[in-house]
Amino acid sequence: EVVRCIYESLALKYRHTVENIQTLRGKKATMINVVGGGTKDHFLSQMTADACGLAVSAGPEEATSIGNLLAQMMAVGAIKDLSEARQVVANSFEVKHYAPTAASSSSCNRRSALPRHPWGNSLHRWRGRTFDFYGGYAEKFPHFQLNFV
């Protein structure tokens, strides 16, 4: 019960963040990309898809190391551009996909609105960038990225 509460809290925070980013950008997200160690958690990935109502693409696990390696390969000319680097990742690592379920067993979909932080909206604009109230860059978390139409 405690673990489920933690997972639902994370999924709802993701939904809250997605809603705020969509509002700030004025566009609807089409997918959530999750990378890093959190991709090992299939239950959280499915809960995130259900809570946000968006497809979740999870993987690769070692995104930081892979990104570093690909950047070095691009620097020495072994890979010509970012498009080719993305293709190398797609061909080399397993990526799991999660679709939102119509009738989720999670209570995430039954909640009409997320609780708001007592200080108001948790996202703030400063010098053209969007930050959450913890100080992180909200558009691309190290483990969380949104694709927009």
mmCIF file of N, CA and C in Angstrom:
data_model
loop_
_atom_site.group_PDB
_atom_site.id
_atom_site.type_symbol
_atom_site.label_atom_id
_atom_site.label_comp_id
_atom_site.label_asym_id
_atom_site.label_seq_id
_atom_site.Cartn_x
_atom_site.Cartn_y
_atom_site.Cartn_z
ATOM 1 N N GLU A 1 0.823 -1.196 0.000
ATOM 2 C CA GLU A 1 0.000 0.000 0.000
ATOM 3 C C GLU A 1 0.867 1.259 0.000
ATOM 4 N N VAL A 2 1.924 1.254 0.793
ATOM 5 C CA VAL A 2 2.818 2.418 0.864
ATOM 6 C C VAL A 2 3.543 2.607 -0.470
ATOM 7 N N VAL A 3 4.021 1.513 -1.040
ATOM 8 C CA VAL A 3 4.730 1.596 -2.322
ATOM 9 C C VAL A 3 3.798 2.106 -3.416
ATOM 10 N N ARG A 4 2.573 1.608 -3.429
ATOM 11 C CA ARG A 4 1.610 2.078 -4.438
ATOM 12 C C ARG A 4 1.343 3.571 -4.269
ATOM 13 N N CYS A 5 1.266 4.037 -3.045
ATOM 14 C CA CYS A 5 1.069 5.464 -2.780
ATOM 15 C C CYS A 5 2.234 6.273 -3.360
ATOM 16 N N ILE A 6 3.453 5.788 -3.182
ATOM 17 C CA ILE A 6 4.633 6.469 -3.718
ATOM 18 C C ILE A 6 4.573 6.487 -5.243
ATOM 19 N N TYR A 7 4.248 5.352 -5.854
ATOM 20 C CA TYR A 7 4.191 5.274 -7.307
ATOM 21 C C TYR A 7 3.108 6.193 -7.870
ATOM 22 N N GLU A 8 1.940 6.200 -7.241
ATOM 23 C CA GLU A 8 0.878 7.083 -7.714
ATOM 24 C C GLU A 8 1.283 8.538 -7.566
ATOM 25 N N SER A 9 1.969 8.860 -6.487
ATOM 26 C CA SER A 9 2.446 10.222 -6.292
ATOM 27 C C SER A 9 3.409 10.628 -7.408
ATOM 28 N N LEU A 10 4.323 9.722 -7.781
ATOM 29 C CA LEU A 10 5.249 10.008 -8.876
ATOM 30 C C LEU A 10 4.496 10.181 -10.196
ATOM 31 N N ALA A 11 3.573 9.275 -10.490
ATOM 32 C CA ALA A 11 2.817 9.353 -11.740
ATOM 33 C C ALA A 11 1.996 10.636 -11.804
ATOM 34 N N LEU A 12 1.406 11.026 -10.683
ATOM 35 C CA LEU A 12 0.628 12.267 -10.660
ATOM 36 C C LEU A 12 1.520 13.495 -10.790
ATOM 37 N N LYS A 13 2.715 13.442 -10.236
ATOM 38 C CA LYS A 13 3.663 14.556 -10.402
ATOM 39 C C LYS A 13 4.081 14.666 -11.860
ATOM 40 N N TYR A 14 4.302 13.521 -12.513
ATOM 41 C CA TYR A 14 4.607 13.551 -13.942
ATOM 42 C C TYR A 14 3.453 14.196 -14.708
ATOM 43 N N ARG A 15 2.213 13.796 -14.372
ATOM 44 C CA ARG A 15 1.058 14.373 -15.051
ATOM 45 C C ARG A 15 0.985 15.880 -14.826
ATOM 46 N N HIS A 16 1.215 16.290 -13.612
ATOM 47 C CA HIS A 16 1.211 17.712 -13.267
ATOM 48 C C HIS A 16 2.259 18.455 -14.107
ATOM 49 N N THR A 17 3.436 17.879 -14.214
ATOM 50 C CA THR A 17 4.520 18.491 -14.986
ATOM 51 C C THR A 17 4.155 18.542 -16.472
ATOM 52 N N VAL A 18 3.616 17.455 -17.002
ATOM 53 C CA VAL A 18 3.205 17.419 -18.408
ATOM 54 C C VAL A 18 2.161 18.495 -18.669
ATOM 55 N N GLU A 19 1.159 18.602 -17.802
ATOM 56 C CA GLU A 19 0.111 19.612 -17.985
ATOM 57 C C GLU A 19 0.692 21.021 -17.976
ATOM 58 N N ASN A 20 1.613 21.293 -17.064
ATOM 59 C CA ASN A 20 2.221 22.624 -16.989
ATOM 60 C C ASN A 20 3.076 22.925 -18.217
ATOM 61 N N ILE A 21 3.844 21.967 -18.668
ATOM 62 C CA ILE A 21 4.675 22.190 -19.852
ATOM 63 C C ILE A 21 3.797 22.405 -21.077
ATOM 64 N N GLN A 22 2.722 21.628 -21.208
ATOM 65 C CA GLN A 22 1.805 21.810 -22.336
ATOM 66 C C GLN A 22 1.182 23.197 -22.307
ATOM 67 N N THR A 23 0.813 23.664 -21.126
ATOM 68 C CA THR A 23 0.234 24.999 -20.995
ATOM 69 C C THR A 23 1.242 26.066 -21.389
ATOM 70 N N LEU A 24 2.463 25.937 -20.901
ATOM 71 C CA LEU A 24 3.489 26.929 -21.213
ATOM 72 C C LEU A 24 3.849 26.941 -22.698
ATOM 73 N N ARG A 25 3.890 25.786 -23.310
ATOM 74 C CA ARG A 25 4.250 25.690 -24.733
ATOM 75 C C ARG A 25 3.070 25.947 -25.651
ATOM 76 N N GLY A 26 1.858 25.758 -25.143
ATOM 77 C CA GLY A 26 0.684 25.920 -25.977
ATOM 78 C C GLY A 26 0.523 24.793 -26.984
ATOM 79 N N LYS A 27 1.122 23.651 -26.698
ATOM 80 C CA LYS A 27 1.054 22.486 -27.575
ATOM 81 C C LYS A 27 0.764 21.251 -26.746
ATOM 82 N N LYS A 28 0.182 20.246 -27.386
ATOM 83 C CA LYS A 28 -0.109 18.970 -26.727
ATOM 84 C C LYS A 28 1.049 18.013 -26.934
ATOM 85 N N ALA A 29 1.494 17.381 -25.858
ATOM 86 C CA ALA A 29 2.546 16.370 -25.951
ATOM 87 C C ALA A 29 1.981 15.117 -26.601
ATOM 88 N N THR A 30 2.819 14.406 -27.350
ATOM 89 C CA THR A 30 2.373 13.190 -28.026
ATOM 90 C C THR A 30 2.929 11.937 -27.375
ATOM 91 N N MET A 31 4.024 12.069 -26.623
ATOM 92 C CA MET A 31 4.677 10.906 -26.028
ATOM 93 C C MET A 31 5.613 11.366 -24.919
ATOM 94 N N ILE A 32 5.845 10.470 -23.974
ATOM 95 C CA ILE A 32 6.833 10.707 -22.923
ATOM 96 C C ILE A 32 7.976 9.727 -23.135
ATOM 97 N N ASN A 33 9.206 10.225 -23.178
ATOM 98 C CA ASN A 33 10.390 9.377 -23.261
ATOM 99 C C ASN A 33 11.038 9.338 -21.886
ATOM 100 N N VAL A 34 11.211 8.155 -21.353
ATOM 101 C CA VAL A 34 11.867 7.975 -20.059
ATOM 102 C C VAL A 34 13.169 7.227 -20.322
ATOM 103 N N VAL A 35 14.275 7.746 -19.796
ATOM 104 C CA VAL A 35 15.568 7.097 -19.971
ATOM 105 C C VAL A 35 16.239 6.943 -18.614
ATOM 106 N N GLY A 36 17.242 6.112 -18.557
ATOM 107 C CA GLY A 36 17.976 5.912 -17.316
ATOM 108 C C GLY A 36 17.445 4.721 -16.533
ATOM 109 N N GLY A 37 17.910 4.611 -15.300
ATOM 110 C CA GLY A 37 17.574 3.473 -14.451
ATOM 111 C C GLY A 37 16.099 3.292 -14.179
ATOM 112 N N GLY A 38 15.336 4.384 -14.215
ATOM 113 C CA GLY A 38 13.902 4.294 -13.979
ATOM 114 C C GLY A 38 13.157 3.477 -15.017
ATOM 115 N N THR A 39 13.807 3.228 -16.149
ATOM 116 C CA THR A 39 13.147 2.447 -17.203
ATOM 117 C C THR A 39 13.002 0.984 -16.810
ATOM 118 N N LYS A 40 13.713 0.550 -15.783
ATOM 119 C CA LYS A 40 13.608 -0.837 -15.317
ATOM 120 C C LYS A 40 12.279 -1.099 -14.618
ATOM 121 N N ASP A 41 11.618 -0.036 -14.184
ATOM 122 C CA ASP A 41 10.396 -0.162 -13.404
ATOM 123 C C ASP A 41 9.175 -0.147 -14.321
ATOM 124 N N HIS A 42 8.727 -1.315 -14.724
ATOM 125 C CA HIS A 42 7.621 -1.428 -15.669
ATOM 126 C C HIS A 42 6.309 -0.922 -15.074
ATOM 127 N N PHE A 43 6.104 -1.164 -13.789
ATOM 128 C CA PHE A 43 4.867 -0.731 -13.125
ATOM 129 C C PHE A 43 4.757 0.799 -13.144
ATOM 130 N N LEU A 44 5.845 1.495 -12.825
ATOM 131 C CA LEU A 44 5.824 2.962 -12.833
ATOM 132 C C LEU A 44 5.636 3.494 -14.254
ATOM 133 N N SER A 45 6.259 2.865 -15.234
ATOM 134 C CA SER A 45 6.091 3.313 -16.618
ATOM 135 C C SER A 45 4.631 3.189 -17.049
ATOM 136 N N GLN A 46 3.970 2.083 -16.688
ATOM 137 C CA GLN A 46 2.561 1.912 -17.042
ATOM 138 C C GLN A 46 1.688 2.904 -16.285
ATOM 139 N N MET A 47 1.995 3.129 -15.020
ATOM 140 C CA MET A 47 1.220 4.104 -14.247
ATOM 141 C C MET A 47 1.381 5.511 -14.827
ATOM 142 N N THR A 48 2.574 5.828 -15.299
ATOM 143 C CA THR A 48 2.818 7.132 -15.916
ATOM 144 C C THR A 48 1.988 7.277 -17.182
ATOM 145 N N ALA A 49 1.968 6.240 -18.018
ATOM 146 C CA ALA A 49 1.140 6.269 -19.236
ATOM 147 C C ALA A 49 -0.328 6.453 -18.880
ATOM 148 N N ASP A 50 -0.797 5.739 -17.875
ATOM 149 C CA ASP A 50 -2.197 5.832 -17.463
ATOM 150 C C ASP A 50 -2.526 7.215 -16.887
ATOM 151 N N ALA A 51 -1.662 7.721 -16.018
ATOM 152 C CA ALA A 51 -1.926 9.002 -15.367
ATOM 153 C C ALA A 51 -1.892 10.160 -16.360
ATOM 154 N N CYS A 52 -0.964 10.109 -17.314
ATOM 155 C CA CYS A 52 -0.788 11.212 -18.258
ATOM 156 C C CYS A 52 -1.645 11.060 -19.507
ATOM 157 N N GLY A 53 -2.137 9.846 -19.753
ATOM 158 C CA GLY A 53 -2.917 9.614 -20.961
ATOM 159 C C GLY A 53 -2.062 9.696 -22.218
ATOM 160 N N LEU A 54 -0.772 9.407 -22.072
ATOM 161 C CA LEU A 54 0.167 9.461 -23.189
ATOM 162 C C LEU A 54 0.963 8.170 -23.261
ATOM 163 N N ALA A 55 1.406 7.827 -24.458
ATOM 164 C CA ALA A 55 2.296 6.678 -24.612
ATOM 165 C C ALA A 55 3.630 6.994 -23.943
ATOM 166 N N VAL A 56 4.227 5.984 -23.345
ATOM 167 C CA VAL A 56 5.538 6.122 -22.708
ATOM 168 C C VAL A 56 6.514 5.205 -23.428
ATOM 169 N N SER A 57 7.640 5.764 -23.796
ATOM 170 C CA SER A 57 8.732 5.016 -24.396
ATOM 171 C C SER A 57 9.844 4.974 -23.350
ATOM 172 N N ALA A 58 10.247 3.773 -22.926
ATOM 173 C CA ALA A 58 11.207 3.628 -21.826
ATOM 174 C C ALA A 58 12.484 2.950 -22.304
ATOM 175 N N GLY A 59 13.584 3.664 -22.239
ATOM 176 C CA GLY A 59 14.878 3.104 -22.591
ATOM 177 C C GLY A 59 15.664 4.071 -23.448
ATOM 178 N N PRO A 60 16.935 3.894 -23.499
ATOM 179 C CA PRO A 60 17.745 2.860 -22.869
ATOM 180 C C PRO A 60 18.067 3.182 -21.410
ATOM 181 N N GLU A 61 18.504 2.147 -20.686
ATOM 182 C CA GLU A 61 18.807 2.306 -19.260
ATOM 183 C C GLU A 61 20.010 3.206 -19.015
ATOM 184 N N GLU A 62 21.055 3.028 -19.765
ATOM 185 C CA GLU A 62 22.304 3.767 -19.559
ATOM 186 C C GLU A 62 22.399 4.953 -20.514
ATOM 187 N N ALA A 63 21.410 5.817 -20.493
ATOM 188 C CA ALA A 63 21.324 6.917 -21.447
ATOM 189 C C ALA A 63 22.489 7.895 -21.329
ATOM 190 N N THR A 64 22.942 8.181 -20.129
ATOM 191 C CA THR A 64 24.034 9.139 -19.954
ATOM 192 C C THR A 64 25.309 8.623 -20.603
ATOM 193 N N SER A 65 25.660 7.390 -20.323
ATOM 194 C CA SER A 65 26.874 6.801 -20.906
ATOM 195 C C SER A 65 26.759 6.701 -22.418
ATOM 196 N N ILE A 66 25.593 6.280 -22.894
ATOM 197 C CA ILE A 66 25.378 6.136 -24.334
ATOM 198 C C ILE A 66 25.470 7.500 -25.021
ATOM 199 N N GLY A 67 24.841 8.496 -24.426
ATOM 200 C CA GLY A 67 24.899 9.849 -24.984
ATOM 201 C C GLY A 67 26.312 10.389 -25.036
ATOM 202 N N ASN A 68 27.081 10.138 -23.985
ATOM 203 C CA ASN A 68 28.477 10.566 -23.951
ATOM 204 C C ASN A 68 29.261 9.898 -25.067
ATOM 205 N N LEU A 69 29.097 8.593 -25.209
ATOM 206 C CA LEU A 69 29.798 7.845 -26.251
ATOM 207 C C LEU A 69 29.425 8.353 -27.642
ATOM 208 N N LEU A 70 28.134 8.573 -27.887
ATOM 209 C CA LEU A 70 27.696 9.048 -29.199
ATOM 210 C C LEU A 70 28.206 10.456 -29.490
ATOM 211 N N ALA A 71 28.255 11.305 -28.473
ATOM 212 C CA ALA A 71 28.801 12.657 -28.670
ATOM 213 C C ALA A 71 30.269 12.586 -29.079
ATOM 214 N N GLN A 72 31.016 11.696 -28.448
ATOM 215 C CA GLN A 72 32.423 11.526 -28.809
ATOM 216 C C GLN A 72 32.558 10.974 -30.228
ATOM 217 N N MET A 73 31.687 10.039 -30.593
ATOM 218 C CA MET A 73 31.730 9.477 -31.947
ATOM 219 C C MET A 73 31.391 10.540 -32.994
ATOM 220 N N MET A 74 30.458 11.428 -32.673
ATOM 221 C CA MET A 74 30.134 12.521 -33.588
ATOM 222 C C MET A 74 31.313 13.484 -33.695
ATOM 223 N N ALA A 75 31.991 13.735 -32.585
ATOM 224 C CA ALA A 75 33.129 14.664 -32.577
ATOM 225 C C ALA A 75 34.276 14.184 -33.460
ATOM 226 N N VAL A 76 34.503 12.874 -33.524
ATOM 227 C CA VAL A 76 35.599 12.344 -34.347
ATOM 228 C C VAL A 76 35.133 11.936 -35.739
ATOM 229 N N GLY A 77 33.842 12.119 -36.040
ATOM 230 C CA GLY A 77 33.329 11.840 -37.369
ATOM 231 C C GLY A 77 32.877 10.412 -37.614
ATOM 232 N N ALA A 78 32.871 9.571 -36.589
ATOM 233 C CA ALA A 78 32.405 8.194 -36.761
ATOM 234 C C ALA A 78 30.897 8.137 -36.994
ATOM 235 N N ILE A 79 30.192 9.111 -36.466
ATOM 236 C CA ILE A 79 28.752 9.288 -36.692
ATOM 237 C C ILE A 79 28.588 10.707 -37.201
ATOM 238 N N LYS A 80 27.818 10.888 -38.283
ATOM 239 C CA LYS A 80 27.790 12.215 -38.917
ATOM 240 C C LYS A 80 26.905 13.250 -38.226
ATOM 241 N N ASP A 81 25.778 12.833 -37.627
ATOM 242 C CA ASP A 81 24.886 13.826 -37.022
ATOM 243 C C ASP A 81 23.981 13.177 -35.978
ATOM 244 N N LEU A 82 23.152 14.012 -35.358
ATOM 245 C CA LEU A 82 22.253 13.550 -34.301
ATOM 246 C C LEU A 82 21.251 12.525 -34.827
ATOM 247 N N SER A 83 20.793 12.714 -36.036
ATOM 248 C CA SER A 83 19.838 11.770 -36.627
ATOM 249 C C SER A 83 20.444 10.368 -36.718
ATOM 250 N N GLU A 84 21.686 10.288 -37.162
ATOM 251 C CA GLU A 84 22.355 8.991 -37.246
ATOM 252 C C GLU A 84 22.599 8.410 -35.855
ATOM 253 N N ALA A 85 22.932 9.265 -34.888
ATOM 254 C CA ALA A 85 23.150 8.805 -33.513
ATOM 255 C C ALA A 85 21.867 8.198 -32.947
ATOM 256 N N ARG A 86 20.740 8.831 -33.213
ATOM 257 C CA ARG A 86 19.453 8.296 -32.747
ATOM 258 C C ARG A 86 19.157 6.944 -33.395
ATOM 259 N N GLN A 87 19.522 6.807 -34.651
ATOM 260 C CA GLN A 87 19.301 5.539 -35.347
ATOM 261 C C GLN A 87 20.179 4.442 -34.740
ATOM 262 N N VAL A 88 21.408 4.781 -34.375
ATOM 263 C CA VAL A 88 22.304 3.814 -33.728
ATOM 264 C C VAL A 88 21.684 3.329 -32.420
ATOM 265 N N VAL A 89 21.147 4.256 -31.634
ATOM 266 C CA VAL A 89 20.499 3.880 -30.368
ATOM 267 C C VAL A 89 19.299 2.986 -30.640
ATOM 268 N N ALA A 90 18.459 3.367 -31.594
ATOM 269 C CA ALA A 90 17.263 2.574 -31.916
ATOM 270 C C ALA A 90 17.617 1.160 -32.353
ATOM 271 N N ASN A 91 18.727 1.017 -33.066
ATOM 272 C CA ASN A 91 19.138 -0.303 -33.552
ATOM 273 C C ASN A 91 19.905 -1.119 -32.520
ATOM 274 N N SER A 92 20.393 -0.474 -31.468
ATOM 275 C CA SER A 92 21.296 -1.148 -30.536
ATOM 276 C C SER A 92 20.703 -1.477 -29.171
ATOM 277 N N PHE A 93 19.655 -0.775 -28.778
ATOM 278 C CA PHE A 93 19.137 -0.935 -27.419
ATOM 279 C C PHE A 93 17.637 -1.163 -27.434
ATOM 280 N N GLU A 94 17.198 -1.977 -26.479
ATOM 281 C CA GLU A 94 15.770 -2.254 -26.360
ATOM 282 C C GLU A 94 15.053 -1.056 -25.744
ATOM 283 N N VAL A 95 13.972 -0.678 -26.370
ATOM 284 C CA VAL A 95 13.106 0.374 -25.853
ATOM 285 C C VAL A 95 11.726 -0.233 -25.684
ATOM 286 N N LYS A 96 11.174 -0.128 -24.482
ATOM 287 C CA LYS A 96 9.846 -0.675 -24.216
ATOM 288 C C LYS A 96 8.808 0.427 -24.383
ATOM 289 N N HIS A 97 7.632 0.032 -24.833
ATOM 290 C CA HIS A 97 6.558 0.992 -25.071
ATOM 291 C C HIS A 97 5.354 0.641 -24.208
ATOM 292 N N TYR A 98 4.758 1.657 -23.621
ATOM 293 C CA TYR A 98 3.587 1.500 -22.759
ATOM 294 C C TYR A 98 2.490 2.429 -23.266
ATOM 295 N N ALA A 99 1.317 1.886 -23.475
ATOM 296 C CA ALA A 99 0.163 2.677 -23.907
ATOM 297 C C ALA A 99 -0.765 2.865 -22.716
ATOM 298 N N PRO A 100 -1.410 4.021 -22.628
ATOM 299 C CA PRO A 100 -2.377 4.203 -21.542
ATOM 300 C C PRO A 100 -3.517 3.199 -21.687
ATOM 301 N N THR A 101 -3.939 2.625 -20.582
ATOM 302 C CA THR A 101 -5.042 1.668 -20.618
ATOM 303 C C THR A 101 -6.359 2.411 -20.472
ATOM 304 N N ALA A 102 -7.388 1.873 -21.095
ATOM 305 C CA ALA A 102 -8.699 2.521 -21.066
ATOM 306 C C ALA A 102 -9.277 2.551 -19.656
ATOM 307 N N ALA A 103 -9.152 1.454 -18.957
ATOM 308 C CA ALA A 103 -9.689 1.375 -17.596
ATOM 309 C C ALA A 103 -8.553 0.985 -16.665
ATOM 310 N N SER A 104 -7.784 1.965 -16.271
ATOM 311 C CA SER A 104 -6.639 1.706 -15.419
ATOM 312 C C SER A 104 -7.089 1.300 -14.024
ATOM 313 N N SER A 105 -6.377 0.355 -13.452
ATOM 314 C CA SER A 105 -6.677 -0.026 -12.073
ATOM 315 C C SER A 105 -6.107 1.004 -11.102
ATOM 316 N N SER A 106 -5.296 1.904 -11.617
ATOM 317 C CA SER A 106 -4.714 2.960 -10.790
ATOM 318 C C SER A 106 -5.769 4.022 -10.508
ATOM 319 N N SER A 107 -5.677 4.630 -9.368
ATOM 320 C CA SER A 107 -6.602 5.716 -9.045
ATOM 321 C C SER A 107 -6.193 7.004 -9.727
ATOM 322 N N CYS A 108 -5.059 7.001 -10.452
ATOM 323 C CA CYS A 108 -4.580 8.219 -11.102
ATOM 324 C C CYS A 108 -5.644 8.820 -12.027
ATOM 325 N N ASN A 109 -6.313 7.990 -12.818
ATOM 326 C CA ASN A 109 -7.278 8.506 -13.777
ATOM 327 C C ASN A 109 -8.576 8.956 -13.121
ATOM 328 N N ARG A 110 -8.824 8.532 -11.898
ATOM 329 C CA ARG A 110 -10.066 8.906 -11.226
ATOM 330 C C ARG A 110 -9.946 10.253 -10.522
ATOM 331 N N ARG A 111 -8.767 10.798 -10.453
ATOM 332 C CA ARG A 111 -8.589 12.092 -9.793
ATOM 333 C C ARG A 111 -8.790 13.201 -10.811
ATOM 334 N N SER A 112 -9.638 14.147 -10.477
ATOM 335 C CA SER A 112 -9.973 15.180 -11.452
ATOM 336 C C SER A 112 -8.876 16.216 -11.612
ATOM 337 N N ALA A 113 -8.164 16.503 -10.560
ATOM 338 C CA ALA A 113 -7.110 17.516 -10.654
ATOM 339 C C ALA A 113 -6.013 17.183 -9.654
ATOM 340 N N LEU A 114 -4.832 17.599 -9.984
ATOM 341 C CA LEU A 114 -3.711 17.384 -9.068
ATOM 342 C C LEU A 114 -3.691 18.486 -8.029
ATOM 343 N N PRO A 115 -3.257 18.165 -6.837
ATOM 344 C CA PRO A 115 -3.134 19.226 -5.846
ATOM 345 C C PRO A 115 -2.084 20.226 -6.288
ATOM 346 N N ARG A 116 -2.329 21.473 -6.076
ATOM 347 C CA ARG A 116 -1.389 22.518 -6.448
ATOM 348 C C ARG A 116 -0.495 22.848 -5.258
ATOM 349 N N HIS A 117 0.704 23.255 -5.554
ATOM 350 C CA HIS A 117 1.642 23.648 -4.504
ATOM 351 C C HIS A 117 1.105 24.892 -3.821
ATOM 352 N N PRO A 118 1.257 25.013 -2.491
ATOM 353 C CA PRO A 118 0.706 26.179 -1.794
ATOM 354 C C PRO A 118 1.264 27.508 -2.292
ATOM 355 N N TRP A 119 2.431 27.492 -2.948
ATOM 356 C CA TRP A 119 3.004 28.737 -3.462
ATOM 357 C C TRP A 119 2.503 29.068 -4.845
ATOM 358 N N GLY A 120 1.561 28.276 -5.331
ATOM 359 C CA GLY A 120 1.017 28.524 -6.660
ATOM 360 C C GLY A 120 1.616 27.586 -7.682
ATOM 361 N N ASN A 121 1.600 28.015 -8.917
ATOM 362 C CA ASN A 121 2.102 27.192 -10.008
ATOM 363 C C ASN A 121 3.558 26.846 -9.768
ATOM 364 N N SER A 122 3.907 25.582 -9.919
ATOM 365 C CA SER A 122 5.257 25.153 -9.598
ATOM 366 C C SER A 122 6.248 25.416 -10.723
ATOM 367 N N LEU A 123 5.771 25.852 -11.883
ATOM 368 C CA LEU A 123 6.682 26.151 -12.979
ATOM 369 C C LEU A 123 6.827 27.656 -13.141
ATOM 370 N N HIS A 124 8.039 28.104 -13.341
ATOM 371 C CA HIS A 124 8.317 29.528 -13.458
ATOM 372 C C HIS A 124 9.186 29.786 -14.675
ATOM 373 N N ARG A 125 8.989 30.924 -15.334
ATOM 374 C CA ARG A 125 9.792 31.308 -16.485
ATOM 375 C C ARG A 125 10.885 32.266 -16.008
ATOM 376 N N TRP A 126 12.092 32.030 -16.488
ATOM 377 C CA TRP A 126 13.209 32.922 -16.189
ATOM 378 C C TRP A 126 14.181 32.859 -17.337
ATOM 379 N N ARG A 127 14.464 33.994 -17.934
ATOM 380 C CA ARG A 127 15.403 34.082 -19.052
ATOM 381 C C ARG A 127 15.089 33.080 -20.162
ATOM 382 N N GLY A 128 13.808 32.945 -20.465
ATOM 383 C CA GLY A 128 13.407 32.090 -21.567
ATOM 384 C C GLY A 128 13.393 30.606 -21.264
ATOM 385 N N ARG A 129 13.714 30.201 -20.048
ATOM 386 C CA ARG A 129 13.693 28.787 -19.685
ATOM 387 C C ARG A 129 12.621 28.555 -18.636
ATOM 388 N N THR A 130 12.166 27.320 -18.578
ATOM 389 C CA THR A 130 11.129 26.952 -17.627
ATOM 390 C C THR A 130 11.752 26.119 -16.518
ATOM 391 N N PHE A 131 11.497 26.496 -15.262
ATOM 392 C CA PHE A 131 12.043 25.788 -14.120
ATOM 393 C C PHE A 131 10.918 25.348 -13.205
ATOM 394 N N ASP A 132 11.108 24.186 -12.561
ATOM 395 C CA ASP A 132 10.147 23.825 -11.531
ATOM 396 C C ASP A 132 10.628 24.421 -10.215
ATOM 397 N N PHE A 133 9.814 24.369 -9.173
ATOM 398 C CA PHE A 133 10.193 25.056 -7.945
ATOM 399 C C PHE A 133 11.335 24.382 -7.205
ATOM 400 N N TYR A 134 11.776 23.209 -7.639
ATOM 401 C CA TYR A 134 12.960 22.589 -7.068
ATOM 402 C C TYR A 134 14.232 23.072 -7.758
ATOM 403 N N GLY A 135 14.084 23.876 -8.833
ATOM 404 C CA GLY A 135 15.239 24.432 -9.510
ATOM 405 C C GLY A 135 15.684 23.672 -10.732
ATOM 406 N N GLY A 136 15.005 22.592 -11.099
ATOM 407 C CA GLY A 136 15.411 21.809 -12.266
ATOM 408 C C GLY A 136 14.829 22.367 -13.544
ATOM 409 N N TYR A 137 15.492 22.146 -14.639
ATOM 410 C CA TYR A 137 14.990 22.545 -15.938
ATOM 411 C C TYR A 137 13.840 21.617 -16.295
ATOM 412 N N ALA A 138 12.655 22.162 -16.480
ATOM 413 C CA ALA A 138 11.450 21.341 -16.595
ATOM 414 C C ALA A 138 11.200 20.789 -17.987
ATOM 415 N N GLU A 139 11.731 21.408 -19.031
ATOM 416 C CA GLU A 139 11.440 20.921 -20.377
ATOM 417 C C GLU A 139 12.063 19.554 -20.627
ATOM 418 N N LYS A 140 13.296 19.364 -20.179
ATOM 419 C CA LYS A 140 13.972 18.079 -20.365
ATOM 420 C C LYS A 140 14.657 17.695 -19.063
ATOM 421 N N PHE A 141 13.985 16.904 -18.258
ATOM 422 C CA PHE A 141 14.611 16.355 -17.075
ATOM 423 C C PHE A 141 15.654 15.346 -17.539
ATOM 424 N N PRO A 142 16.631 15.017 -16.717
ATOM 425 C CA PRO A 142 17.589 13.989 -17.142
ATOM 426 C C PRO A 142 16.917 12.658 -17.456
ATOM 427 N N HIS A 143 15.755 12.417 -16.898
ATOM 428 C CA HIS A 143 15.096 11.126 -17.065
ATOM 429 C C HIS A 143 13.744 11.217 -17.753
ATOM 430 N N PHE A 144 13.356 12.384 -18.216
ATOM 431 C CA PHE A 144 11.975 12.592 -18.637
ATOM 432 C C PHE A 144 11.953 13.616 -19.757
ATOM 433 N N GLN A 145 11.416 13.279 -20.900
ATOM 434 C CA GLN A 145 11.347 14.196 -22.024
ATOM 435 C C GLN A 145 10.008 14.055 -22.709
ATOM 436 N N LEU A 146 9.446 15.175 -23.166
ATOM 437 C CA LEU A 146 8.171 15.146 -23.865
ATOM 438 C C LEU A 146 8.371 15.391 -25.347
ATOM 439 N N ASN A 147 7.606 14.725 -26.182
ATOM 440 C CA ASN A 147 7.585 14.987 -27.612
ATOM 441 C C ASN A 147 6.303 15.748 -27.901
ATOM 442 N N PHE A 148 6.408 16.802 -28.705
ATOM 443 C CA PHE A 148 5.251 17.636 -29.029
ATOM 444 C C PHE A 148 4.913 17.544 -30.511
ATOM 445 N N VAL A 149 3.633 17.788 -30.811
ATOM 446 C CA VAL A 149 3.205 17.814 -32.215
ATOM 447 C C VAL A 149 3.646 19.104 -32.855
#
